[in-house]
XYZ file of C-alpha atoms in Angstrom:
719
model
C 28.513 -2.184 -89.479
C 24.905 -1.070 -89.217
C 22.768 -0.861 -92.276
C 20.391 1.912 -93.254
C 16.653 1.322 -93.378
C 14.494 2.929 -96.053
C 10.986 4.065 -94.991
C 8.367 4.925 -97.543
C 6.038 7.649 -96.316
C 2.604 7.828 -97.870
C 0.026 10.499 -97.336
C -2.310 9.947 -94.437
C -5.472 10.625 -96.534
C -6.434 8.936 -99.772
C -5.304 10.712 -102.917
C -7.775 11.508 -105.692
C -6.865 10.396 -109.158
C -4.843 13.047 -110.874
C -6.743 15.360 -113.119
C -5.428 17.433 -115.941
C -4.768 20.341 -113.628
C -3.577 18.348 -110.650
C 0.009 18.088 -109.681
C 1.208 14.649 -108.655
C 1.906 14.118 -104.948
C 5.458 12.997 -104.491
C 6.373 9.949 -102.501
C 8.923 10.720 -99.817
C 11.750 8.339 -99.128
C 13.502 8.692 -95.765
C 16.699 6.921 -94.936
C 16.957 6.228 -91.183
C 20.091 4.745 -89.733
C 19.493 1.542 -87.783
C 20.131 2.092 -84.023
C 23.056 0.385 -82.465
C 22.339 -2.695 -80.367
C 21.578 -1.845 -76.701
C 20.963 -3.824 -73.549
C 17.596 -5.561 -73.231
C 14.787 -3.372 -71.884
C 12.741 -4.827 -68.980
C 9.219 -5.222 -70.205
C 6.173 -5.473 -67.846
C 5.571 -9.055 -66.752
C 2.034 -10.245 -66.697
C 1.258 -11.829 -63.313
C -0.560 -15.104 -63.630
C -4.149 -15.142 -62.467
C -3.562 -17.802 -59.843
C -0.858 -15.639 -58.200
C -3.154 -12.637 -58.050
C -5.919 -14.787 -56.609
C -3.575 -16.159 -53.932
C -2.570 -12.690 -52.857
C -6.183 -11.616 -52.652
C -7.038 -14.668 -50.604
C -4.140 -14.037 -48.232
C -5.165 -10.392 -47.819
C -8.730 -11.418 -47.126
C -7.699 -14.118 -44.661
C -5.279 -11.897 -42.738
C -7.571 -8.877 -42.663
C -8.528 -7.738 -39.184
C -12.215 -8.038 -39.955
C -11.737 -11.672 -40.997
C -9.764 -12.376 -37.824
C -12.400 -10.737 -35.664
C -15.127 -12.720 -37.384
C -13.233 -15.994 -36.945
C -12.617 -15.234 -33.273
C -16.299 -14.453 -32.788
C -17.383 -17.692 -34.434
C -14.975 -19.778 -32.364
C -15.789 -17.856 -29.203
C -19.559 -18.211 -29.397
C -19.350 -21.820 -30.515
C -17.142 -22.726 -27.592
C -19.357 -20.713 -25.239
C -22.126 -23.197 -26.022
C -19.955 -26.315 -25.847
C -18.147 -25.321 -22.654
C -21.381 -24.005 -21.178
C -22.723 -27.553 -21.533
C -19.617 -28.875 -19.790
C -20.083 -26.386 -16.965
C -23.762 -27.290 -16.508
C -22.913 -30.990 -16.617
C -20.204 -30.529 -14.013
C -22.497 -28.499 -11.783
C -25.152 -31.189 -12.100
C -22.628 -33.891 -11.305
C -21.318 -31.958 -8.319
C -24.851 -31.472 -7.065
C -25.744 -35.123 -7.407
C -22.473 -36.597 -6.122
C -19.822 -35.837 -3.541
C -17.260 -34.693 -6.133
C -17.150 -31.148 -4.756
C -16.418 -32.375 -1.257
C -13.735 -34.740 -2.518
C -11.978 -31.900 -4.352
C -11.963 -29.760 -1.238
C -10.590 -32.653 0.792
C -7.725 -33.158 -1.663
C -6.951 -29.434 -1.681
C -6.895 -29.283 2.130
C -4.627 -32.323 2.309
C -2.285 -30.837 -0.279
C -2.116 -27.638 1.746
C -1.376 -29.608 4.915
C -4.555 -28.317 6.585
C -5.758 -31.512 8.231
C -8.455 -29.777 10.270
C -10.114 -28.458 7.119
C -9.782 -31.887 5.511
C -11.580 -33.513 8.457
C -14.320 -30.886 8.329
C -14.936 -31.522 4.619
C -14.920 -35.269 5.272
C -17.690 -34.800 7.825
C -19.676 -32.728 5.344
C -19.261 -35.450 2.717
C -20.592 -38.085 5.123
C -23.628 -35.931 5.928
C -24.262 -35.380 2.215
C -24.119 -39.118 1.488
C -26.459 -39.901 4.374
C -28.995 -37.328 3.181
C -28.749 -38.662 -0.406
C -29.334 -42.230 0.788
C -32.365 -41.076 2.736
C -33.808 -39.358 -0.355
C -33.237 -42.458 -2.507
C -34.979 -44.711 0.020
C -37.899 -42.312 0.017
C -38.135 -42.662 -3.765
C -38.830 -46.384 -3.415
C -42.074 -45.648 -1.585
C -43.019 -42.480 -3.394
C -44.951 -44.078 -6.364
C -47.317 -45.928 -4.029
C -47.713 -42.882 -1.854
C -48.368 -40.759 -4.906
C -51.027 -43.193 -6.212
C -52.763 -43.219 -2.863
C -52.659 -39.490 -2.658
C -54.016 -39.128 -6.178
C -56.895 -41.537 -5.515
C -57.836 -39.834 -2.294
C -57.532 -36.401 -3.818
C -59.608 -37.356 -6.858
C -62.329 -38.871 -4.760
C -62.492 -35.883 -2.469
C -62.515 -33.532 -5.416
C -65.390 -35.343 -7.131
C -67.307 -35.454 -3.873
C -66.802 -31.742 -3.374
C -67.970 -30.974 -6.921
C -71.098 -33.153 -6.487
C -71.894 -31.485 -3.185
C -71.504 -28.104 -4.819
C -73.832 -29.253 -7.647
C -76.457 -30.386 -5.140
C -76.320 -27.011 -3.479
C -76.729 -25.263 -6.815
C -79.643 -27.570 -7.787
C -81.455 -26.823 -4.544
C -80.917 -23.113 -4.998
C -82.087 -23.098 -8.622
C -84.670 -25.875 -8.228
C -83.100 -27.516 -11.278
C -82.062 -31.163 -10.892
C -79.731 -31.003 -13.881
C -77.558 -28.479 -12.072
C -76.157 -31.284 -9.904
C -73.602 -32.157 -12.564
C -72.858 -28.546 -13.603
C -69.644 -28.101 -11.472
C -68.389 -31.510 -12.536
C -69.067 -30.754 -16.196
C -67.330 -27.366 -15.929
C -64.260 -29.028 -14.436
C -64.185 -31.602 -17.247
C -64.466 -28.819 -19.843
C -61.587 -26.920 -18.214
C -59.396 -30.017 -18.303
C -60.273 -30.518 -21.974
C -59.262 -26.902 -22.667
C -55.906 -27.433 -21.014
C -55.375 -30.564 -23.113
C -56.163 -28.674 -26.316
C -53.760 -25.858 -25.362
C -51.010 -28.382 -24.705
C -51.701 -30.035 -28.060
C -51.365 -26.708 -29.833
C -48.190 -25.621 -27.982
C -46.474 -29.003 -27.868
C -45.281 -29.104 -31.479
C -43.668 -25.614 -31.542
C -42.213 -26.197 -28.082
C -40.468 -29.338 -29.317
C -39.022 -27.319 -32.194
C -37.973 -24.242 -30.191
C -36.938 -26.083 -27.025
C -33.521 -27.236 -28.244
C -32.673 -23.724 -29.398
C -33.651 -22.308 -25.998
C -31.498 -24.957 -24.321
C -28.528 -24.018 -26.543
C -29.112 -20.368 -25.729
C -29.077 -21.166 -22.005
C -25.815 -23.089 -22.388
C -24.338 -20.190 -24.378
C -25.312 -17.772 -21.612
C -23.554 -19.914 -19.013
C -20.391 -20.166 -21.115
C -20.445 -16.459 -21.955
C -20.708 -15.484 -18.321
C -17.721 -17.693 -17.445
C -15.734 -16.598 -20.558
C -15.377 -20.299 -21.369
C -13.277 -19.904 -24.521
C -9.557 -19.675 -25.369
C -7.939 -16.403 -24.402
C -7.037 -15.556 -28.013
C -10.678 -15.674 -29.041
C -11.952 -13.373 -26.290
C -12.512 -9.633 -26.825
C -9.573 -7.394 -25.966
C -11.233 -5.982 -22.843
C -11.778 -9.536 -21.571
C -8.354 -10.850 -22.623
C -6.560 -8.327 -20.395
C -5.259 -9.960 -17.226
C -5.144 -6.846 -15.036
C -6.811 -7.550 -11.731
C -6.975 -11.305 -12.293
C -7.893 -13.049 -9.021
C -5.088 -14.935 -7.328
C -5.810 -18.669 -7.297
C -3.597 -21.642 -6.377
C -3.108 -22.580 -10.024
C -2.011 -19.039 -10.912
C 0.490 -18.939 -8.041
C 1.967 -22.340 -8.946
C 2.222 -21.366 -12.621
C 3.905 -18.064 -11.683
C 6.462 -19.937 -9.584
C 7.009 -22.538 -12.282
C 7.764 -19.829 -14.868
C 9.993 -17.871 -12.500
C 13.200 -19.001 -14.168
C 14.491 -21.225 -11.336
C 15.228 -24.606 -12.979
C 15.174 -26.593 -9.747
C 11.787 -25.107 -8.824
C 10.297 -25.803 -12.253
C 11.514 -29.428 -12.204
C 10.191 -30.000 -8.690
C 6.734 -28.674 -9.618
C 6.657 -30.871 -12.720
C 7.555 -33.965 -10.698
C 4.975 -33.345 -7.969
C 1.942 -35.560 -8.225
C -0.401 -32.707 -7.272
C 1.176 -30.232 -9.755
C 2.663 -28.127 -6.967
C -0.462 -27.639 -4.851
C 1.264 -29.052 -1.779
C 3.692 -26.115 -1.764
C 0.942 -23.597 -1.029
C -0.675 -22.758 2.254
C -4.192 -21.331 2.418
C -4.698 -18.162 0.383
C -5.943 -15.615 2.910
C -7.548 -12.245 2.291
C -5.200 -9.644 3.785
C -6.424 -6.082 3.500
C -6.437 -4.886 -0.091
C -4.835 -8.100 -1.314
C -4.195 -11.741 -0.502
C -1.433 -13.555 1.332
C -0.072 -17.056 0.844
C 2.879 -18.971 2.279
C 4.902 -21.018 -0.201
C 7.077 -23.871 1.081
C 9.874 -24.229 -1.435
C 11.106 -27.680 -2.467
C 14.547 -28.893 -1.524
C 17.297 -27.276 -3.566
C 15.518 -23.927 -3.986
C 16.635 -20.972 -1.879
C 14.346 -18.216 -0.676
C 16.877 -15.729 -2.032
C 16.303 -17.049 -5.551
C 12.631 -16.123 -5.265
C 13.286 -12.754 -3.629
C 15.680 -11.738 -6.374
C 12.987 -12.312 -9.002
C 10.303 -10.105 -7.539
C 9.570 -8.243 -10.770
C 9.233 -11.423 -12.836
C 7.035 -13.011 -10.178
C 4.805 -9.922 -10.156
C 4.477 -10.010 -13.923
C 3.654 -13.719 -13.826
C 0.887 -12.878 -11.355
C -0.384 -10.092 -13.656
C 0.662 -7.408 -11.212
C 3.107 -4.522 -11.098
C 6.301 -4.952 -9.104
C 5.170 -2.632 -6.314
C 2.018 -4.734 -5.836
C 3.909 -7.884 -4.767
C 5.846 -8.164 -1.502
C 8.040 -11.136 -0.625
C 8.970 -11.701 3.016
C 10.539 -14.557 4.948
C 8.258 -15.977 7.692
C 9.309 -18.052 10.661
C 8.945 -21.421 8.924
C 12.063 -22.758 7.240
C 12.432 -22.694 3.448
C 9.276 -20.636 3.114
C 8.437 -17.352 1.429
C 5.337 -15.310 2.184
C 3.760 -13.611 -0.808
C 1.459 -10.641 -0.378
C -0.248 -9.719 -3.641
C -2.289 -6.532 -3.811
C -5.505 -6.177 -5.738
C -4.670 -4.480 -9.015
C -4.422 -0.718 -8.448
C -5.331 -0.907 -4.742
C -2.036 0.577 -3.518
C -2.566 3.658 -5.657
C -5.696 4.538 -3.688
C -5.193 6.877 -0.691
C -5.940 5.693 2.817
C -8.266 7.531 5.146
C -7.430 10.530 7.347
C -5.580 10.213 10.625
C -7.619 9.593 13.808
C -5.769 12.604 15.231
C -7.707 14.760 12.774
C -11.077 13.025 12.865
C -11.299 12.454 16.637
C -10.900 15.701 18.554
C -11.210 13.886 21.889
C -8.192 11.672 21.224
C -5.357 11.993 23.734
C -1.968 10.336 24.066
C -0.240 8.212 26.678
C 3.499 8.177 26.065
C 4.191 5.217 28.352
C 1.339 2.862 27.462
C -0.203 4.163 24.248
C 0.654 3.801 20.591
C 0.700 6.529 17.976
C -1.755 5.957 15.076
C 0.642 6.140 12.143
C -1.257 4.600 9.235
C -2.193 1.204 7.822
C -0.193 -1.865 6.942
C -0.666 -3.648 3.646
C -3.361 -5.856 5.162
C -5.445 -2.796 5.908
C -4.989 -3.085 9.672
C -4.195 -0.016 11.740
C -0.448 0.453 12.220
C 0.320 1.994 15.608
C 3.802 2.661 16.977
C 4.933 2.673 20.592
C 7.305 5.583 21.295
C 8.144 4.611 24.864
C 11.903 4.873 25.469
C 12.767 4.391 21.796
C 15.161 6.490 19.759
C 13.816 7.079 16.254
C 15.346 7.430 12.792
C 13.381 8.108 9.594
C 15.161 8.399 6.275
C 14.382 8.393 2.560
C 14.850 10.326 -0.626
C 13.909 13.987 -0.783
C 10.229 14.933 -1.047
C 8.873 11.496 -0.158
C 6.997 12.442 3.029
C 9.710 12.091 5.663
C 8.833 15.261 7.564
C 5.099 14.464 7.424
C 5.696 10.962 8.836
C 7.940 12.297 11.607
C 5.553 15.124 12.419
C 2.587 12.730 12.654
C 4.308 10.943 15.551
C 5.187 14.208 17.264
C 1.596 15.442 16.924
C 0.361 12.389 18.793
C 3.058 12.568 21.478
C 2.420 16.243 22.158
C -1.147 15.372 23.197
C 0.455 13.911 26.342
C 1.105 17.008 28.432
C 4.046 15.364 30.203
C 6.057 15.178 26.971
C 8.554 17.966 26.299
C 9.888 18.624 22.802
C 13.031 20.440 21.744
C 12.972 20.785 17.978
C 15.571 21.794 15.412
C 14.239 22.042 11.861
C 17.315 22.387 9.673
C 15.215 22.834 6.562
C 13.487 25.942 7.857
C 10.426 25.723 5.581
C 7.917 26.215 8.401
C 6.915 22.546 8.674
C 7.256 22.722 12.469
C 5.990 26.274 13.021
C 2.800 25.019 14.691
C 4.928 23.793 17.628
C 5.452 27.382 18.717
C 4.429 27.639 22.402
C 4.575 23.842 22.640
C 8.230 22.999 22.126
C 10.575 24.535 24.665
C 13.132 25.021 21.879
C 12.287 25.608 18.214
C 15.156 26.263 15.814
C 14.276 26.739 12.145
C 16.806 27.280 9.389
C 19.474 25.568 7.249
C 22.521 27.735 7.894
C 25.658 26.890 9.852
C 24.441 29.151 12.648
C 21.273 27.056 12.917
C 23.411 23.909 13.055
C 25.398 25.452 15.909
C 22.133 26.184 17.719
C 20.909 22.634 17.082
C 24.190 21.251 18.437
C 23.779 23.314 21.595
C 20.228 21.975 21.904
C 21.373 18.343 21.676
C 24.186 19.058 24.144
C 21.581 20.436 26.544
C 19.844 17.067 26.262
C 23.106 15.445 27.332
C 23.338 17.734 30.365
C 19.739 16.990 31.299
C 20.398 13.295 30.856
C 23.437 13.390 33.131
C 21.504 15.298 35.783
C 18.731 12.730 35.643
C 21.244 9.925 35.888
C 22.621 11.503 39.041
C 19.132 11.878 40.492
C 18.361 8.268 39.583
C 21.506 7.202 41.428
C 20.248 8.962 44.564
C 16.636 7.819 44.168
C 16.160 4.713 41.970
C 12.364 4.971 42.201
C 12.164 8.383 40.554
C 10.259 8.557 37.242
C 11.169 11.288 34.767
C 8.877 12.955 32.289
C 9.785 12.272 28.643
C 12.116 14.734 26.928
C 12.401 14.333 23.164
C 15.026 16.073 21.086
C 13.959 16.171 17.438
C 16.256 17.143 14.558
C 14.725 17.219 11.097
C 17.116 17.169 8.109
C 19.909 15.917 10.379
C 22.191 15.407 7.386
C 22.699 19.189 7.396
C 24.232 18.926 10.868
C 26.503 16.014 9.971
C 27.757 17.829 6.866
C 28.260 21.216 8.559
C 31.855 22.510 8.085
C 31.756 25.019 10.962
C 34.208 24.728 13.893
C 34.097 26.267 17.347
C 36.696 28.407 19.085
C 38.559 25.253 20.145
C 38.746 24.096 16.511
C 36.264 21.312 17.167
C 33.967 20.667 14.197
C 30.221 20.766 14.659
C 29.626 18.311 11.795
C 31.348 15.098 10.806
C 31.562 11.730 12.509
C 34.845 11.941 14.377
C 35.372 11.737 18.125
C 35.818 15.532 18.161
C 32.582 16.255 16.248
C 30.250 17.971 18.669
C 26.861 17.095 17.121
C 27.849 13.491 16.462
C 29.170 12.953 19.986
C 26.134 14.584 21.605
C 23.769 12.317 19.661
C 25.878 9.275 20.537
C 25.744 10.095 24.245
C 21.954 10.424 24.157
C 21.705 7.123 22.280
C 23.898 5.370 24.809
C 22.192 6.346 28.061
C 19.236 8.614 27.412
C 16.571 5.958 27.105
C 16.645 4.838 30.741
C 15.869 8.372 31.957
C 13.355 9.158 29.171
C 15.674 11.431 27.189
C 15.165 10.461 23.565
C 16.560 11.425 20.177
C 14.456 11.555 17.008
C 16.119 12.275 13.678
C 14.934 12.635 10.120
C 17.447 12.560 7.301
C 17.458 12.065 3.553
C 19.460 10.088 1.003
C 21.614 8.294 3.629
C 25.338 7.770 3.155
C 28.163 7.009 5.572
C 29.016 10.720 5.522
C 25.614 12.261 6.279
C 24.385 9.399 8.498
C 27.255 7.720 10.395
C 26.988 4.043 11.221
C 27.029 4.494 15.003
C 24.158 6.991 14.830
C 21.871 4.956 12.608
C 22.468 1.803 14.639
C 21.676 3.642 17.857
C 18.005 4.080 16.899
C 15.505 1.546 18.245
C 12.909 2.373 15.589
C 14.210 2.676 12.051
C 11.930 3.556 9.161
C 12.625 4.277 5.532
C 10.691 5.767 2.667
C 11.675 5.208 -0.956
C 15.428 4.879 -1.479
C 17.636 4.524 -4.523
C 19.750 1.444 -3.842
C 19.882 -1.675 -1.697
C 23.008 -0.385 0.046
C 21.026 2.653 1.216
C 18.256 0.331 2.389
C 20.806 -1.538 4.508
C 22.020 1.752 5.983
C 18.473 2.801 6.798
C 17.066 -0.443 8.230
C 20.031 -2.737 8.875
C 21.137 -5.971 7.249
C 18.714 -8.184 9.140
C 15.626 -6.342 7.905
C 16.821 -6.247 4.295
C 17.826 -9.908 4.339
C 14.346 -10.643 5.674
C 12.661 -8.994 2.714
C 12.574 -5.278 3.545
C 13.044 -3.379 0.283
C 12.474 0.389 0.537
C 14.653 0.699 -2.563
C 11.819 -0.941 -4.537
C 9.270 1.675 -3.504
C 8.384 4.079 -6.313
C 9.704 7.607 -5.729
C 6.911 10.098 -6.115
C 4.174 7.462 -6.343
C 4.649 5.800 -2.951
C 4.914 8.995 -0.922
C 4.338 8.360 2.760
C 4.885 4.592 2.450
C 7.424 3.397 5.009
C 9.243 0.173 5.682
C 9.580 -0.039 9.474
C 11.925 -2.157 11.558
C 11.069 -1.817 15.247
C 9.860 -3.780 18.235
C 7.414 -0.956 18.904
C 5.044 -1.985 16.100
C 3.174 -5.241 15.543
C 5.126 -7.260 12.956
C 3.950 -10.718 11.803
C 5.887 -13.543 13.406
C 9.060 -14.385 11.570
C 9.297 -11.083 9.686
C 11.889 -8.412 10.412
C 9.963 -5.424 9.073
C 6.547 -4.197 8.037
C 5.363 -1.816 5.338
C 3.166 1.051 6.542
C 1.183 3.551 4.502
C 1.154 6.595 6.769
C -1.667 9.067 7.295
C -0.912 12.480 5.836
C -1.729 15.410 8.125
C -1.557 18.767 6.365
C -0.515 22.037 8.009
C -4.099 23.005 8.797
C -4.799 19.698 10.518
C -1.460 19.840 12.354
C -2.247 23.337 13.629
C -5.629 22.189 14.934
C -3.963 19.308 16.808
C -1.305 21.547 18.362
C -4.028 23.986 19.435
C -5.642 21.147 21.350
C -2.276 20.260 22.863
C -1.746 23.841 24.020
C -5.012 23.711 25.921
C -3.582 20.838 27.964
C -0.679 22.987 29.160
C -0.470 26.101 31.287
C 1.761 27.801 28.733
C 5.170 27.082 27.290
C 7.828 29.606 26.393
C 9.552 28.621 23.175
C 13.193 29.555 22.802
C 14.387 30.271 19.280
C 18.019 31.059 20.068
C 20.174 29.414 22.701
C 22.473 32.078 24.103
C 26.099 31.135 24.539
C 28.962 32.842 26.379
C 27.335 36.220 27.178
C 26.787 38.221 30.376
C 23.409 37.261 31.736
C 20.718 39.020 33.727
C 19.720 36.157 36.002
C 16.430 37.690 37.171
C 15.325 38.529 33.622
C 16.301 35.053 32.484
C 14.236 33.507 35.294
C 11.204 35.478 34.105
C 11.864 34.336 30.527
C 12.155 30.728 31.673
C 8.808 30.858 33.478
C 7.137 32.171 30.308
C 3.360 32.534 30.369
C 2.815 30.109 33.257
C 1.540 31.514 36.533
C 4.082 29.451 38.438
C 6.681 26.843 37.601
C 8.484 24.238 39.727
C 12.057 25.168 40.529
C 13.347 22.053 38.742
C 11.658 23.171 35.503
C 13.023 26.697 35.915
C 16.532 25.284 36.234
C 16.078 23.179 33.067
C 14.951 26.153 31.046
C 17.738 28.312 32.366
C 20.221 25.657 31.262
C 18.687 25.735 27.790
C 19.039 29.507 27.691
C 22.728 29.354 28.426
C 24.432 26.117 29.267
C 27.649 27.833 30.262
C 25.949 30.242 32.669
C 23.240 28.070 34.180
C 24.218 24.486 33.403
C 25.637 23.953 36.914
C 22.941 25.836 38.825
C 21.161 24.154 41.706
C 18.090 25.039 43.745
C 20.371 26.918 46.118
C 21.644 29.200 43.316
C 18.098 29.943 42.202
C 17.000 30.672 45.765
C 19.994 32.948 46.319
C 19.190 35.127 43.304
C 15.526 35.444 44.218
C 16.175 36.182 47.907
C 18.562 38.940 46.882
C 15.617 40.644 45.148
C 13.225 40.126 48.045
C 11.431 37.144 46.536
C 12.032 33.481 47.171
C 10.484 30.202 45.975
C 7.273 29.187 47.716
C 5.871 25.733 48.368
C 2.720 24.697 46.497
C 1.198 21.213 46.735
C 4.384 19.901 48.272
C 6.709 21.322 45.573
C 8.870 24.425 45.519
C 7.663 26.784 42.799
C 8.557 30.221 41.470
C 5.649 32.608 40.847
C 5.802 34.680 37.697
C 4.154 37.695 39.324
C 6.733 37.692 42.117
C 9.653 37.675 39.698
C 8.033 40.354 37.535
C 7.463 42.516 40.634
C 11.075 42.075 41.736
C 12.305 42.982 38.265
C 10.056 46.040 38.163
C 11.221 47.170 41.620
C 14.852 46.717 40.596
C 14.365 48.732 37.446
C 12.553 51.453 39.414
C 15.332 51.631 41.988
C 17.905 51.695 39.206
C 16.108 54.586 37.516
C 15.850 56.494 40.777
C 19.561 56.020 41.441
C 20.349 57.226 37.969
C 18.152 60.302 38.476
C 19.876 61.150 41.727
């Protein structure tokens, strides 16, 4: 039981002694119960001084200012030390053949025996010249003494002669020694100056030497990476050297490769070929050691790029012709983000095209060389994700080809955004729009190519020597045609990839036989799948190019297994950032030996530039009538259609008139011959005439016949 505590309270101020009239101040007693026992209360703990001092020291040591100061001290100290090493090595290299010996070892490790022999010859010449200089030093003291004696004697003689001349002029005999005395005084002055400067120079000289060594080390950043400033420590744009390449391969994560490099006596240098400057980067061939597959390196492209201090898109790995070898192309940091120059089609207004022998200027390869593509008798397929520059790349080729006036284009733009509008009055057919009706028109256009192809095949059978002008059918956004659900009156689908699909079968027929008679098929499509780009169609193209894609399976659809297995990787291009960059697999473009593809950065030609080029192309032609709708299954006015087919030309060969009539209506005019055309014209009082050995139809004659017929018809109606 708790006990009570008695507290005696006294007044706070002193109490005066009681007087007679003063009342006594009572003393107050207060009884306070003792509190019950409670848990212990945590009292503040006094931290020992040595603990507080340790914390302060740790804070001071780990402070960023302290770290920066320590790095600066280490950095500048090592600048001086390593600067001395650099100067010593340079001096040693200059005095000995060490530099030549290093180059010989490097050439031998790279397997370049010619370079090794050349450096060996340079070393022999250096040693011979050094021996000659050393032999000269044996005789140089005697030669120097002789030269000094002769020079001194001649100098004294000259001074005495000058004194004699002065004495004669001044009539003072003492002037004879005046020049000699002045020379002696000047020498004494020089000696006194040297005596005054010599002491301070001996004191300051070592500091100046240390400063010079520091400057050399600072310029070479001769200090550990952790001690360098942040802007120097960054490795972006680090030059590619053999040691960096070997280290990147060693750290690639391939155990067999790392072990082989460690066991090599030359630390892996023998794996590397010469590092060559290739455009905006460098190129090196790496011969892999036994037990390491090229696929293992290809699959680690990102890690290899990071080991080389580059981004993934700045490193390309291809398989050259040599066995067990990979070819690395490493771009200069940031170089691929810089645009290339304008197309020669825009800058050179005198440029023309030659379909058979020329090559279209398409862009630049990664080495910076011009990439030109031959279009002669090659079907073309360009694919990629949406908005990556597919139409611009396809149009750039067409703009070059159209500068050859013998080339005829029939174009179906199933996007309908006006990208091909400048081909008005150049293309004989121009269909623009994404609807099913436009797909039906495009199908009819491709089927007209088949008819033309078959007619040419028949003519070739009769006359094997005949040469046909190129006819190119171009379908942009071809996936719209393959995915079209429309069917014709016979229930045959326009889209799809079945044997009854009209568009698919027409394209297949052109792919199979069109090339030999210069009837070609160009297609542009996006985001390829087996549904919107059937296997037989994509494999029928001779030139296959791909912009950025999403997956490796799409890359195989676009370029084929051989190109992808050889290193082609459009799926690794950066969507949006690598617009206009194509991976091309074709025998129509120069590809380094052993590679199956090449990467091309294409020239971009805007609408204004494209219009200027097509205007030049129009000046090469007499005039082309562009059809926008291909009529099907209607009653025709043959004479009016003949006038439409001739267009703005003054006259047109009968063979060309028949082709254009077939494009107007395949059902009505597809089977027409020269006899049918002559029959219609003779019925109206006009017939084809011969010009320069060819039968032609004059526009004015047809227009006159049509006007006379209309006049007679009006008169008959009036009667």
